Short mmCIF file of C-alpha atoms in Angstrom, two decimals:
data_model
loop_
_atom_site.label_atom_id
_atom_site.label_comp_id
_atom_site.label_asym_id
_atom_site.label_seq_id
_atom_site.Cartn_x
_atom_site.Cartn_y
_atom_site.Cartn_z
CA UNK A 1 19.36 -12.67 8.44
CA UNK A 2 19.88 -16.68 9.16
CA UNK A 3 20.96 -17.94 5.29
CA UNK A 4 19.42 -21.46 6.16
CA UNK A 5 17.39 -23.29 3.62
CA UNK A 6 14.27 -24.96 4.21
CA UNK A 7 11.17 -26.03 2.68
CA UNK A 8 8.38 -27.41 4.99
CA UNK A 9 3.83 -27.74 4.81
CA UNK A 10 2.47 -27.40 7.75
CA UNK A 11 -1.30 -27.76 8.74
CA UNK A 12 -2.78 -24.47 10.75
CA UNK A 13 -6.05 -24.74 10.36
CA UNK A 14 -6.16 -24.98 6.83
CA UNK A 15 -3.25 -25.57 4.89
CA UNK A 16 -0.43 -23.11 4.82
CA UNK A 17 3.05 -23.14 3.38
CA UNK A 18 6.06 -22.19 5.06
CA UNK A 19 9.31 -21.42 3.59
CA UNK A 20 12.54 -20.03 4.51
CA UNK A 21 13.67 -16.88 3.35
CA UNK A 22 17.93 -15.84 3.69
CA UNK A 23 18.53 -13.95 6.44
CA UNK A 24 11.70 21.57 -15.13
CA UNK A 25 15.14 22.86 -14.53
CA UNK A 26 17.51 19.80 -15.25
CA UNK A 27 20.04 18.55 -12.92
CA UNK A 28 19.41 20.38 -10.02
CA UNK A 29 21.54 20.82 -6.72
CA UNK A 30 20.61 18.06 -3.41
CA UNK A 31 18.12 18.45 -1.94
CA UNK A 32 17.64 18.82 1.73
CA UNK A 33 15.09 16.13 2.97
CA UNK A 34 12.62 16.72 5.81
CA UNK A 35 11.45 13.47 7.50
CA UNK A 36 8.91 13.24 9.68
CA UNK A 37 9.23 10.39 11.25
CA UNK A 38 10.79 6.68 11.21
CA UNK A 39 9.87 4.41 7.97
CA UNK A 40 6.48 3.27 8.30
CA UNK A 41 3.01 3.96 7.06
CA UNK A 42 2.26 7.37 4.72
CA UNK A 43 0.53 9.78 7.08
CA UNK A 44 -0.74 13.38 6.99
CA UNK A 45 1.70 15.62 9.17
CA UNK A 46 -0.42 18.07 11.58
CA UNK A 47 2.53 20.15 12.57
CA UNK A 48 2.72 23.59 11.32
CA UNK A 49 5.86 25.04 9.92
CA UNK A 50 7.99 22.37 8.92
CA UNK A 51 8.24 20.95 5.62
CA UNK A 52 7.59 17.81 4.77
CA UNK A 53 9.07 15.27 2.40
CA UNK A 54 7.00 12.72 0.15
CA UNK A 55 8.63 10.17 -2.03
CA UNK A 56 6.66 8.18 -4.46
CA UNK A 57 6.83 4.68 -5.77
CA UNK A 58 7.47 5.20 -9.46
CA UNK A 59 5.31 5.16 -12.24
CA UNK A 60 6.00 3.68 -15.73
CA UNK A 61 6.45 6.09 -18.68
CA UNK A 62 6.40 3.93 -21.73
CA UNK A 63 3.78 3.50 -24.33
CA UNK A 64 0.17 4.01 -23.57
CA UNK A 65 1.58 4.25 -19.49
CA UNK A 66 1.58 7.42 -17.65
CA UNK A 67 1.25 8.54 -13.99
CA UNK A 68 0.18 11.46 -11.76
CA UNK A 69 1.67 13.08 -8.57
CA UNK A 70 -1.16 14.50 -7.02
CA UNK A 71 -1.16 17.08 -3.72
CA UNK A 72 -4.19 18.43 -1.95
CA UNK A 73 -3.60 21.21 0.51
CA UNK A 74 -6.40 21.24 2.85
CA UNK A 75 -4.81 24.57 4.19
CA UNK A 76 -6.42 28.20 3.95
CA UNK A 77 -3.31 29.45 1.90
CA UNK A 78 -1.65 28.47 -1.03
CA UNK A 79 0.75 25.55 -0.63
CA UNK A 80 4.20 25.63 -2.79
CA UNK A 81 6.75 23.62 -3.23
CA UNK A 82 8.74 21.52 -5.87
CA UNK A 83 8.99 18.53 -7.96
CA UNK A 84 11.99 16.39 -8.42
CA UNK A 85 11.12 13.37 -10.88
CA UNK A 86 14.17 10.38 -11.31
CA UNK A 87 14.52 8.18 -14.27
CA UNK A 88 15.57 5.15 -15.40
CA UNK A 89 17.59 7.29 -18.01
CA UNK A 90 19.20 9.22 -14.84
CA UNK A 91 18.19 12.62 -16.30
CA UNK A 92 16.13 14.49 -13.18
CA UNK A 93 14.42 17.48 -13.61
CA UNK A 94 12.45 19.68 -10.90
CA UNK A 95 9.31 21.46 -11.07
CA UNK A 96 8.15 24.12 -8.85
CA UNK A 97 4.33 23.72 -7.73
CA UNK A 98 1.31 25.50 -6.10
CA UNK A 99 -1.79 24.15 -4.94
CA UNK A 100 -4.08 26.35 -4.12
CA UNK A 101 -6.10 26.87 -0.88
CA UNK A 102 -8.59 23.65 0.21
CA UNK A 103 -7.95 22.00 -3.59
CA UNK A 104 -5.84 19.48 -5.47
CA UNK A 105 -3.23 19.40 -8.28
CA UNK A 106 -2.40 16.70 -10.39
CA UNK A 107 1.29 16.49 -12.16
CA UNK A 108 1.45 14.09 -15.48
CA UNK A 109 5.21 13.07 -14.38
CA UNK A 110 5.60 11.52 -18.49
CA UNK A 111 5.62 15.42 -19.57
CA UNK A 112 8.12 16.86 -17.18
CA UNK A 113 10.60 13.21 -17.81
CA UNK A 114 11.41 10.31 -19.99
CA UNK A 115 12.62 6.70 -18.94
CA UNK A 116 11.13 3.18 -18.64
CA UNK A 117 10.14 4.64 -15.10
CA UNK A 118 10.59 7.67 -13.49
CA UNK A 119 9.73 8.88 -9.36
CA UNK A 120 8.87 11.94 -7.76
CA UNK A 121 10.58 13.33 -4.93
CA UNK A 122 7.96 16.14 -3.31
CA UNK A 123 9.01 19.08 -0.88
CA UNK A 124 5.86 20.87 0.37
CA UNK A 125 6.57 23.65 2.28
CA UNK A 126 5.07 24.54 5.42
CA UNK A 127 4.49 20.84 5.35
CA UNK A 128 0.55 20.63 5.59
CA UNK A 129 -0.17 18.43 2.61
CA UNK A 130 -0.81 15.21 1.25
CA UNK A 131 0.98 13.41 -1.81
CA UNK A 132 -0.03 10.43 -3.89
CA UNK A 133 0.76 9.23 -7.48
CA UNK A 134 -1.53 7.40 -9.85
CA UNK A 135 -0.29 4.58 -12.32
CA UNK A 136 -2.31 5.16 -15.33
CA UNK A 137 -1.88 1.87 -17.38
CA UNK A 138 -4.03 -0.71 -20.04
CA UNK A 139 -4.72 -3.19 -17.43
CA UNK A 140 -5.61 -0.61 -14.70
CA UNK A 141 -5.20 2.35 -12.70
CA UNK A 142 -3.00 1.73 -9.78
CA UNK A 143 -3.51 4.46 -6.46
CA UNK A 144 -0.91 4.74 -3.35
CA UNK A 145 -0.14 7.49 -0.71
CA UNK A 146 3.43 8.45 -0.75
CA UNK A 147 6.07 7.40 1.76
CA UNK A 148 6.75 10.07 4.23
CA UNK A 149 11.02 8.94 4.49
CA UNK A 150 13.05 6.52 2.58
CA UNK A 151 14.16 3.72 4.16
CA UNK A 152 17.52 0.88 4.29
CA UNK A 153 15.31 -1.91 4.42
CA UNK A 154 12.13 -2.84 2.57
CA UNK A 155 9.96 -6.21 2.31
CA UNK A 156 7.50 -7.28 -0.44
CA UNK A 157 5.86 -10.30 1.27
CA UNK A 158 3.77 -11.37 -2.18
CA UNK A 159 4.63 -11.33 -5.16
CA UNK A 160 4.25 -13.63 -8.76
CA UNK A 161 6.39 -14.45 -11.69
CA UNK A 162 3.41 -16.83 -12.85
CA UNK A 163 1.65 -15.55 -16.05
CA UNK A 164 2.58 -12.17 -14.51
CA UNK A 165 5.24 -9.60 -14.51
CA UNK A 166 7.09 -8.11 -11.76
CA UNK A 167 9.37 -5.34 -12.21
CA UNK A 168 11.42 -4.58 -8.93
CA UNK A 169 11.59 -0.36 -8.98
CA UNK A 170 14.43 1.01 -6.49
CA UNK A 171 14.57 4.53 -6.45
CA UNK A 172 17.96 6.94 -5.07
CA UNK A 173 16.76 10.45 -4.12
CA UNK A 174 20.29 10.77 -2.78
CA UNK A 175 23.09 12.64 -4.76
CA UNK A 176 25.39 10.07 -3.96
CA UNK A 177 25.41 6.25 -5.18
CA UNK A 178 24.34 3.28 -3.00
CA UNK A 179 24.21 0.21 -3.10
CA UNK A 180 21.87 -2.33 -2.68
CA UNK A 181 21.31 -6.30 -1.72
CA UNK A 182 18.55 -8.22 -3.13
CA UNK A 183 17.42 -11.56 -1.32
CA UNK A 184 14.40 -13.44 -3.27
CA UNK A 185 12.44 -16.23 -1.10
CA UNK A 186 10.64 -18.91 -4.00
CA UNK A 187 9.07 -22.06 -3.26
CA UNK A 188 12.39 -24.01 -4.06
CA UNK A 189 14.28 -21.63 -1.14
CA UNK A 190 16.27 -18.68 -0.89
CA UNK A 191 17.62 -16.70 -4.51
CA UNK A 192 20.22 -14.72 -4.34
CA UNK A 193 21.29 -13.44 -7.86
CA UNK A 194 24.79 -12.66 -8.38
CA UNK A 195 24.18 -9.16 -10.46
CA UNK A 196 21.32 -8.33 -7.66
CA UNK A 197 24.31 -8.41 -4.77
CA UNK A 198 26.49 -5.34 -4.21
CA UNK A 199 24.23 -3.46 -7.22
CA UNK A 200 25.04 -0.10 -7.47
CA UNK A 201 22.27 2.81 -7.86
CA UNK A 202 23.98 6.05 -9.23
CA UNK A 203 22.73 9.15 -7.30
CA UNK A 204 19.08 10.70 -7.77
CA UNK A 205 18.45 7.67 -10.56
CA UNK A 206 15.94 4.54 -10.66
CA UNK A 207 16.68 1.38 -11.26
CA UNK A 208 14.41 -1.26 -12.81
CA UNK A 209 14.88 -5.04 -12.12
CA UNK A 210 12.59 -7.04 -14.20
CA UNK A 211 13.12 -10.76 -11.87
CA UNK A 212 12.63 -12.53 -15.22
CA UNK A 213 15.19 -11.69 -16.26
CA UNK A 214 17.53 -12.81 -13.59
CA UNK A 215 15.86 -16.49 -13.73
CA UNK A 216 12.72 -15.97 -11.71
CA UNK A 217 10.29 -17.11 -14.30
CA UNK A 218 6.65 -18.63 -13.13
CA UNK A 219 6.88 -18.40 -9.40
CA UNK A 220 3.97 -18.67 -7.35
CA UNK A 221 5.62 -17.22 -4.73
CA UNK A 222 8.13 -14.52 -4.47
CA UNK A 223 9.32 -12.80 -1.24
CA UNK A 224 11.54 -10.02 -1.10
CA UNK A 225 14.09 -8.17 1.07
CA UNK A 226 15.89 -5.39 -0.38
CA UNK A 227 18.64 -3.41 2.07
CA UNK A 228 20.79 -0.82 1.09
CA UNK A 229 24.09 1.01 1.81
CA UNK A 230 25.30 3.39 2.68
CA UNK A 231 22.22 5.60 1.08
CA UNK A 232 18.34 4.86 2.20
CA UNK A 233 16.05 4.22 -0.90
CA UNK A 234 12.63 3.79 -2.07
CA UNK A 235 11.40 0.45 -3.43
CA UNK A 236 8.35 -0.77 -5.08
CA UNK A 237 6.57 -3.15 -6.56
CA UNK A 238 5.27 -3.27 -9.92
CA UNK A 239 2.75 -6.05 -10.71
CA UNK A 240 0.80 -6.98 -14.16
CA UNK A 241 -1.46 -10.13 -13.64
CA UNK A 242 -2.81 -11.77 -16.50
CA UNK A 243 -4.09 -15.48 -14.94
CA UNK A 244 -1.55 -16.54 -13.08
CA UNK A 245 -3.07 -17.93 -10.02
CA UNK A 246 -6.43 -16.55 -11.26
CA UNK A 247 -5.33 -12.65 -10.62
CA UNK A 248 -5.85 -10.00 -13.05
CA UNK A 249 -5.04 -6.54 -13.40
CA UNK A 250 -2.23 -4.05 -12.75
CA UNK A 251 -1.09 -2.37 -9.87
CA UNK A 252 2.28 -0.42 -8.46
CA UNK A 253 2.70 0.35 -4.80
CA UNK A 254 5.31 0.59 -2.58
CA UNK A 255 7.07 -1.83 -0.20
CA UNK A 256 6.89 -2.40 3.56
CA UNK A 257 9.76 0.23 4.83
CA UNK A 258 9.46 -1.80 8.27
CA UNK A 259 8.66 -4.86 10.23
CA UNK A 260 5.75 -4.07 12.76
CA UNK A 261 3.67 -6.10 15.34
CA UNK A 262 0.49 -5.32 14.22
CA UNK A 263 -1.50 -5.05 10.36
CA UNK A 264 -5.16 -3.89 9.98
CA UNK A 265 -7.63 -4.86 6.44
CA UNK A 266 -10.51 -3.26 6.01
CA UNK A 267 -11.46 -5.34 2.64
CA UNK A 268 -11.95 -8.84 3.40
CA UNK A 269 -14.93 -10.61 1.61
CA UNK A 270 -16.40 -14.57 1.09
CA UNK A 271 -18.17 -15.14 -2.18
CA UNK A 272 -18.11 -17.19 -5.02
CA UNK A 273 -15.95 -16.48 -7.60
CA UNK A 274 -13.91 -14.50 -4.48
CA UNK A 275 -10.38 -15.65 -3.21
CA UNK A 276 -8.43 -14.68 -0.66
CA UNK A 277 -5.25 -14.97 1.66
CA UNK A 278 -3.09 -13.13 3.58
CA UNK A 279 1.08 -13.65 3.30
CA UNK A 280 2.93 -13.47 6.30
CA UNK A 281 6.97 -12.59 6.30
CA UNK A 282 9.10 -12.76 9.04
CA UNK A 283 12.49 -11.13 8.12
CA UNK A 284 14.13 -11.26 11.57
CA UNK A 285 16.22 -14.30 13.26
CA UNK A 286 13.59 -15.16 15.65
CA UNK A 287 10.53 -17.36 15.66
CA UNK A 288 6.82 -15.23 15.37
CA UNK A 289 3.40 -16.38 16.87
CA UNK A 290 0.96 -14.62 15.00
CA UNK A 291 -2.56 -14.08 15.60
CA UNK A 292 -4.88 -13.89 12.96
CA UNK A 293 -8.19 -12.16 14.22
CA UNK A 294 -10.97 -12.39 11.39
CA UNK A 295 -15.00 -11.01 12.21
CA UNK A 296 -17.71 -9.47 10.64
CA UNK A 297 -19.69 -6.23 11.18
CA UNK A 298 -23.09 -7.16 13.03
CA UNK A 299 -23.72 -6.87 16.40
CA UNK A 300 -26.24 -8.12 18.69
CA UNK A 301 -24.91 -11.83 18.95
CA UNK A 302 -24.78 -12.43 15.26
CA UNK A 303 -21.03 -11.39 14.84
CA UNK A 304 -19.20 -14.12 13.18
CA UNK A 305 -15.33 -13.82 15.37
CA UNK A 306 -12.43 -16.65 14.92
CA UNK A 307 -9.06 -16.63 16.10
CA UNK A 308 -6.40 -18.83 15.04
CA UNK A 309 -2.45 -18.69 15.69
CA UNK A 310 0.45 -19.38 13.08
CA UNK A 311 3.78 -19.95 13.44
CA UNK A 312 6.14 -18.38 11.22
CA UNK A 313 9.77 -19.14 11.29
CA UNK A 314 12.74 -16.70 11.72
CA UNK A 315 13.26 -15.89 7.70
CA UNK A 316 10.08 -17.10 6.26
CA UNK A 317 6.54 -16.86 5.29
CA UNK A 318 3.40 -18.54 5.63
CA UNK A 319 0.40 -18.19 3.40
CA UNK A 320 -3.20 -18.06 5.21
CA UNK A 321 -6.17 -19.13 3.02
CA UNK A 322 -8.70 -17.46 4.57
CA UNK A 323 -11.67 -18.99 2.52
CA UNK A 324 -10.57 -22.10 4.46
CA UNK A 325 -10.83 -20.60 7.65
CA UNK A 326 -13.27 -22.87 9.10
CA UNK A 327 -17.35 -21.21 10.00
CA UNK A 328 -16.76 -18.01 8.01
CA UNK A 329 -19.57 -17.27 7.05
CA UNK A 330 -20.24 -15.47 2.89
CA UNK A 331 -20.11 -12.12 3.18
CA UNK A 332 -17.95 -9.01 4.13
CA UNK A 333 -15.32 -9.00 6.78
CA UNK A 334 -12.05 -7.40 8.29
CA UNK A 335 -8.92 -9.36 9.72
CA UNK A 336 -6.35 -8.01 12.34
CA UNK A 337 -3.01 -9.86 12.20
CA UNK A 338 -0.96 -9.53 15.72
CA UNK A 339 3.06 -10.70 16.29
CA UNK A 340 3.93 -9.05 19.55
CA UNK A 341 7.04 -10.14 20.21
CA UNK A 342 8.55 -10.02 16.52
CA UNK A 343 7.53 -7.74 13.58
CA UNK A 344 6.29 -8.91 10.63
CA UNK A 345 4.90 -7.94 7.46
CA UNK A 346 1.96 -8.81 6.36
CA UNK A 347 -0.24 -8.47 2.57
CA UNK A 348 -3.82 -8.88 1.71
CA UNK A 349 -4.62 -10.89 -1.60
CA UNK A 350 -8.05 -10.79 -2.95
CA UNK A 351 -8.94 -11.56 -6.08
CA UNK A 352 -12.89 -10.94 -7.09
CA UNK A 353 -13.94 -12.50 -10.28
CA UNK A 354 -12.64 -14.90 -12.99
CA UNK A 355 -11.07 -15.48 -15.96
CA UNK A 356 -10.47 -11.69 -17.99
CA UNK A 357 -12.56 -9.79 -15.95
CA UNK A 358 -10.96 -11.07 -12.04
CA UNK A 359 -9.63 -8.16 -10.14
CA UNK A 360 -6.30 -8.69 -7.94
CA UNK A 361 -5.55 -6.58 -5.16
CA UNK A 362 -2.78 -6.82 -3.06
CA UNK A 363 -1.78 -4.70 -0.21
CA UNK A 364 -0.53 -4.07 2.97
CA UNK A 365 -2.61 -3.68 6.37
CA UNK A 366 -2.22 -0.03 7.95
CA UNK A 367 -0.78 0.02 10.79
CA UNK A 368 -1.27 3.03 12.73
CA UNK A 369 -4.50 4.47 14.91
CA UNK A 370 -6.22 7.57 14.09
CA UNK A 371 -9.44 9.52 13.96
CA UNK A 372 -9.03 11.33 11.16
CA UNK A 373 -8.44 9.82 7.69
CA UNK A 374 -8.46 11.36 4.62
CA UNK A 375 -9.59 10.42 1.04
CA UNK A 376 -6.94 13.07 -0.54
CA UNK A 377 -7.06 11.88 -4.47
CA UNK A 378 -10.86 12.67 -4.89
CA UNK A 379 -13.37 9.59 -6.15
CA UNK A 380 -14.22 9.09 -9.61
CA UNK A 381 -17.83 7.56 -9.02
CA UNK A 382 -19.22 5.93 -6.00
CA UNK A 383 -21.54 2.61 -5.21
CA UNK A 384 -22.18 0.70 -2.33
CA UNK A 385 -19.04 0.10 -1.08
CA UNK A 386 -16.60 3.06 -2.21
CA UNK A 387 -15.27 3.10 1.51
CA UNK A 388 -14.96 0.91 4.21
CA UNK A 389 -14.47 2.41 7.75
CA UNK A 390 -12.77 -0.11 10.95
CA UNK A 391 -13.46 -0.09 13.84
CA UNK A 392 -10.16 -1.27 15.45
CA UNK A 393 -11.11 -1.19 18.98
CA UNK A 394 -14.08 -3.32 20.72
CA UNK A 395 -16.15 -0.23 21.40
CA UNK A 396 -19.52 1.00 19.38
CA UNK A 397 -18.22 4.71 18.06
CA UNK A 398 -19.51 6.84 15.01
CA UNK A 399 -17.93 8.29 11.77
CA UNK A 400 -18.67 11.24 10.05
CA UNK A 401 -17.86 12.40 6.35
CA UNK A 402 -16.72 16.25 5.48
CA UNK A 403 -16.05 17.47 1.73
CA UNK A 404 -12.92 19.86 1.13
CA UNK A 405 -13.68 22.68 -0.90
CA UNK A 406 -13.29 26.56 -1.07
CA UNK A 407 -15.53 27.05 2.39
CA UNK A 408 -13.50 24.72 4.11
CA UNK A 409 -14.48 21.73 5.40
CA UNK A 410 -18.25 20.58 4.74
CA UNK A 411 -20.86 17.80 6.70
CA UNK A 412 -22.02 15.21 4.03
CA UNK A 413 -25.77 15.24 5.12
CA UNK A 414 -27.13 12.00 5.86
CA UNK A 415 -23.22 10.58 6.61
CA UNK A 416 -22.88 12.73 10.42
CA UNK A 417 -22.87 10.04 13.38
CA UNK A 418 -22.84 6.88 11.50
CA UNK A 419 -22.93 3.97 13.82
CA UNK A 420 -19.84 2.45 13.98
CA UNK A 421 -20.16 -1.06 15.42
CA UNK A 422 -17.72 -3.29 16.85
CA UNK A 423 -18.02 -7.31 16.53
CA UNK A 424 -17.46 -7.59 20.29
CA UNK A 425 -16.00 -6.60 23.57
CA UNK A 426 -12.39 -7.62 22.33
CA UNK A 427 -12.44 -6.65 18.74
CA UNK A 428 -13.40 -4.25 16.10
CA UNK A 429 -15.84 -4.00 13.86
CA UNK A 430 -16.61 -2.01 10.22
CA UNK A 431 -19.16 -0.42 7.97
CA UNK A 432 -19.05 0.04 4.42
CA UNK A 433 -20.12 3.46 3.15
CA UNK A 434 -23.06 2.94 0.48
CA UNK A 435 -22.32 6.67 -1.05
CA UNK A 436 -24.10 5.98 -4.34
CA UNK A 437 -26.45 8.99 -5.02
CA UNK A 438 -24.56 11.58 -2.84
CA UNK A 439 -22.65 12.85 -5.85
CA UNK A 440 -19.67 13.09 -4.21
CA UNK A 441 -16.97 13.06 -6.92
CA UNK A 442 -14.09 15.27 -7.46
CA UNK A 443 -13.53 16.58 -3.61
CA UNK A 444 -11.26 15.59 -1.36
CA UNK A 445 -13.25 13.85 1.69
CA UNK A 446 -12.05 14.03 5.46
CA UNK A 447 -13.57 10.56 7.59
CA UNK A 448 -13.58 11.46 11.11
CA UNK A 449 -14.46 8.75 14.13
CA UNK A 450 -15.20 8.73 17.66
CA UNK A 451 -12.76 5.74 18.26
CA UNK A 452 -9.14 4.85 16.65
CA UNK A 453 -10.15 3.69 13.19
CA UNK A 454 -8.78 2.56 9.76
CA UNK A 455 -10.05 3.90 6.29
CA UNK A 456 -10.21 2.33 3.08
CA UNK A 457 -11.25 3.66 -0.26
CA UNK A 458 -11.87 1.42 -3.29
CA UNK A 459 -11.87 3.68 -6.62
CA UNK A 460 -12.64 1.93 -9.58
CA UNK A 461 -9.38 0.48 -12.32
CA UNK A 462 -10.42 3.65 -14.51
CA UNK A 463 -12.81 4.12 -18.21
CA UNK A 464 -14.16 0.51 -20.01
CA UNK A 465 -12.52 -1.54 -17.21
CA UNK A 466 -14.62 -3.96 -14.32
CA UNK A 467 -13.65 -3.46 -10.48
CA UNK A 468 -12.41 -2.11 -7.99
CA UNK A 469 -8.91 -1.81 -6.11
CA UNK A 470 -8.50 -1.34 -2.60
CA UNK A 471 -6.46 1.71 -1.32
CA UNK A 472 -5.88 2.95 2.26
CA UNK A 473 -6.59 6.38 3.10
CA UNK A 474 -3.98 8.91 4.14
CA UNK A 475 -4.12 9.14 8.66
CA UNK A 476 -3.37 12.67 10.45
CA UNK A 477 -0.88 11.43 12.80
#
């Protein structure tokens, strides 16, 4: 990566900023990992047969802090397979596991392990399955599909020192040490701390870097690369917001495993008391033209469409305020963010709310087409708006909803066929999914559309707290 500094604002529209960045049985034997695929976005394997591999972000396991692996087999048989949960504290202990046919289980990781975090490793076999984990902390519940491989590089476009901490969480599932390379991107340029260079990981162990403590205290901005040797890793991102920047709340997820050329959100809104941006990090040596498509759902000539193009430096990132984008109109939206000659990554910040009771989310777009999405960790309640299907093509289609249970697979009534628009002959469009009444809580539910789609489920930030997070649904690829 080019190791220049530089520190320029540019005007794109509205104002952006653009920075360069620097180019339970204990111990067990290895594992043998099945991947399905390259780094990328989770997904739901179809394949029959082979098994599949799921490695999860980390959850913290100190006081009042707790988190769930949870695995739905929408199969006709029992699914098994096993557990292995890492630690900070290096001890790793593995769990054998069965799911039974068309249901969930859910695995508190804080009884099987003890450390300051600890990370699942999960072998299904037969590899029909999904796995996510659940951060179950005071400032909010924090949902995110596993990652389907491990990967040498990841990116963390956004991130916050600023009344807010940030706890870097790199996991080994590997037997053997690695070692990994930290490179920080702040407003004031490129950070790269001396004990964060050459760090070593011991084998089938976590590692927590808390960046205050390496002298990355109240940044507003805080892009990350982390690559490692000669092992591949897991690495995420573990963010509590209390006002910094107006965000609020809590939430874990996992990095960017890869650059790609093209980033779908579902979730965009315009409101008072309602911010949002998107952060845009170019990693490579190369210059990116980006695209940044933003339109809302109605159709008939009312569709609200703009386009506007950014240009993001080899090794940097711009921030979009969207808000600022100029004729969006109040109201709901979705955004599709194109770089076709260079990858990218690109996060979602939206903040709904002020003071104590703002919500924060921030996220990556999916990138990846499908028809079939499912909502694997079952809903708690529902309103108005507890999903949000895309359209990412510029073609009218329908969605349907299914519940997983004992019969199989079951049509919602009243959610079979559901217009699908698109906001015009070159873009997508979306619907949010109003499923208040329907009672459907505590089942797994299967989205299926007539045209390539994205799904989006926002579950609430769990008992006594306000909001909702955003959380992309797990594809069938």
């Amino acid at each position: 990566m080019n190791r220049r500094l530089l520190l320029i604002v540019i005007v794109l529209g509205s104002l952006v900023g653009l920075f360069v960045f620097g180019t339970e049985s204990e111990n067990p034997g290895a594992s043998t990992f099945s991947v399905l695929g390259p780094p990328g976005m989770p997904f739901a394997p179809t394949q029959v047969g082979i098994n599949s591999s799921w490695f999860c972000a980390g959850v913290p396991a100190t006081s009042q802090r707790g988190g769930d692996v949870i695995v739905t087999n929408p199969t006709a048989v029992p699914l098994r397979g096993r557990i292995t949960v890492f630690s900070t504290s290096r001890k790793v202990v593995m769990q054998d596991i069965s799911v039974g046919a068309r249901d969930s289980g859910s695995f508190a990781l804080e009884k099987l392990a003890t450390g300051d975090y600890l990370s699942a490793f999960v072998e299904l076999d037969g590899g029909l399955g999904m796995v996510e984990q659940r951060v179950r902390h005071p400032n909010g519940r924090s949902l995110s599909p596993c990652s389907n491989a491990p990967s040498s590089n990841w990116y963390l476009a956004d991130g916050i020192t600023l009344s807010a901490g940030y706890d870097l969480v790199v996991t080994n599932p590997f037997p053997d040490y690695t070692n990994i390379t930290v490179s920080v991107l702040t407003a004031d340029g490129v950070r790269t701390p001396a004990k964060l260079q050459n760090q070593t990981i011991a084998g089938q162990s976590v590692l927590k870097i808390d960046l205050e403590q390496f002298g990355l205290r109240d940044e507003q901005l805080l892009a990350i690369e982390v690559n490692s040797t000669p092992e591949r890793v897991v690495v995420s991102r573990a963010q509590n917001y209390y006002g910094g920047l107006g965000r609020n709340g809590y939430a874990m997820t996992l990095g960017a495993p890869s650059t790609d050329n093209r980033w779908f959100f579902a979730d965009g809104e315009k409101a008072d008391n309602t911010s949002e941006s998107l952060t845009l990090l170019n990693p490579s040596e190369l210059p990116a033209s980006v695209t940044v498509q933003v339109f809302t759902a109605t159709e008939g000539g009312d569709e609200f469409v703009a386009v506007q193009i950014y240009d993001v430096a080899e090794g940097s990132v711009v921030k979009v305020d969207v808000d600022a984008i100029a004729g969006l109109p109040n109201g709901r939206h979705a955004l599709v963010v194109n770089s076709p000659e260079v990858g990218i990554v690109a996060e979602q910040v939206i903040t709904r709310g002020s003071g104590g009771g703002a919500v924060t989310v921030v996220s990556l777009g999916a990138r990846v087409s499908s028809k079939r999405w499912w909502v694997s960790t079952a809903l708690q309640d529902v309103n108005e708006a507890a999903m949000v299907v895309m359209n990412q093509t510029g073609e009218s289609g329908t969605f349907s909803l299914f519940t997983l249970g004992p019969g199989g697979l079951q049509p919602v009534p009243g959610f079979q066929k559901v217009a699908l628009p698109a906001a015009s002959d070159f873009v997508g469009g979306f619907a949010d999914v109003d499923l208040t009444g329907t009672g459907l809580i505590g089942q797994p539910i299967l989205v299926e559309t007539t045209v390539d789609s994205v799904v989006l489920r926002r579950p609430n930030r769990g008992t006594g707290l306000k909001g909702r997070t955003s959380v992309l649904a797990v594809p069938e690829i």
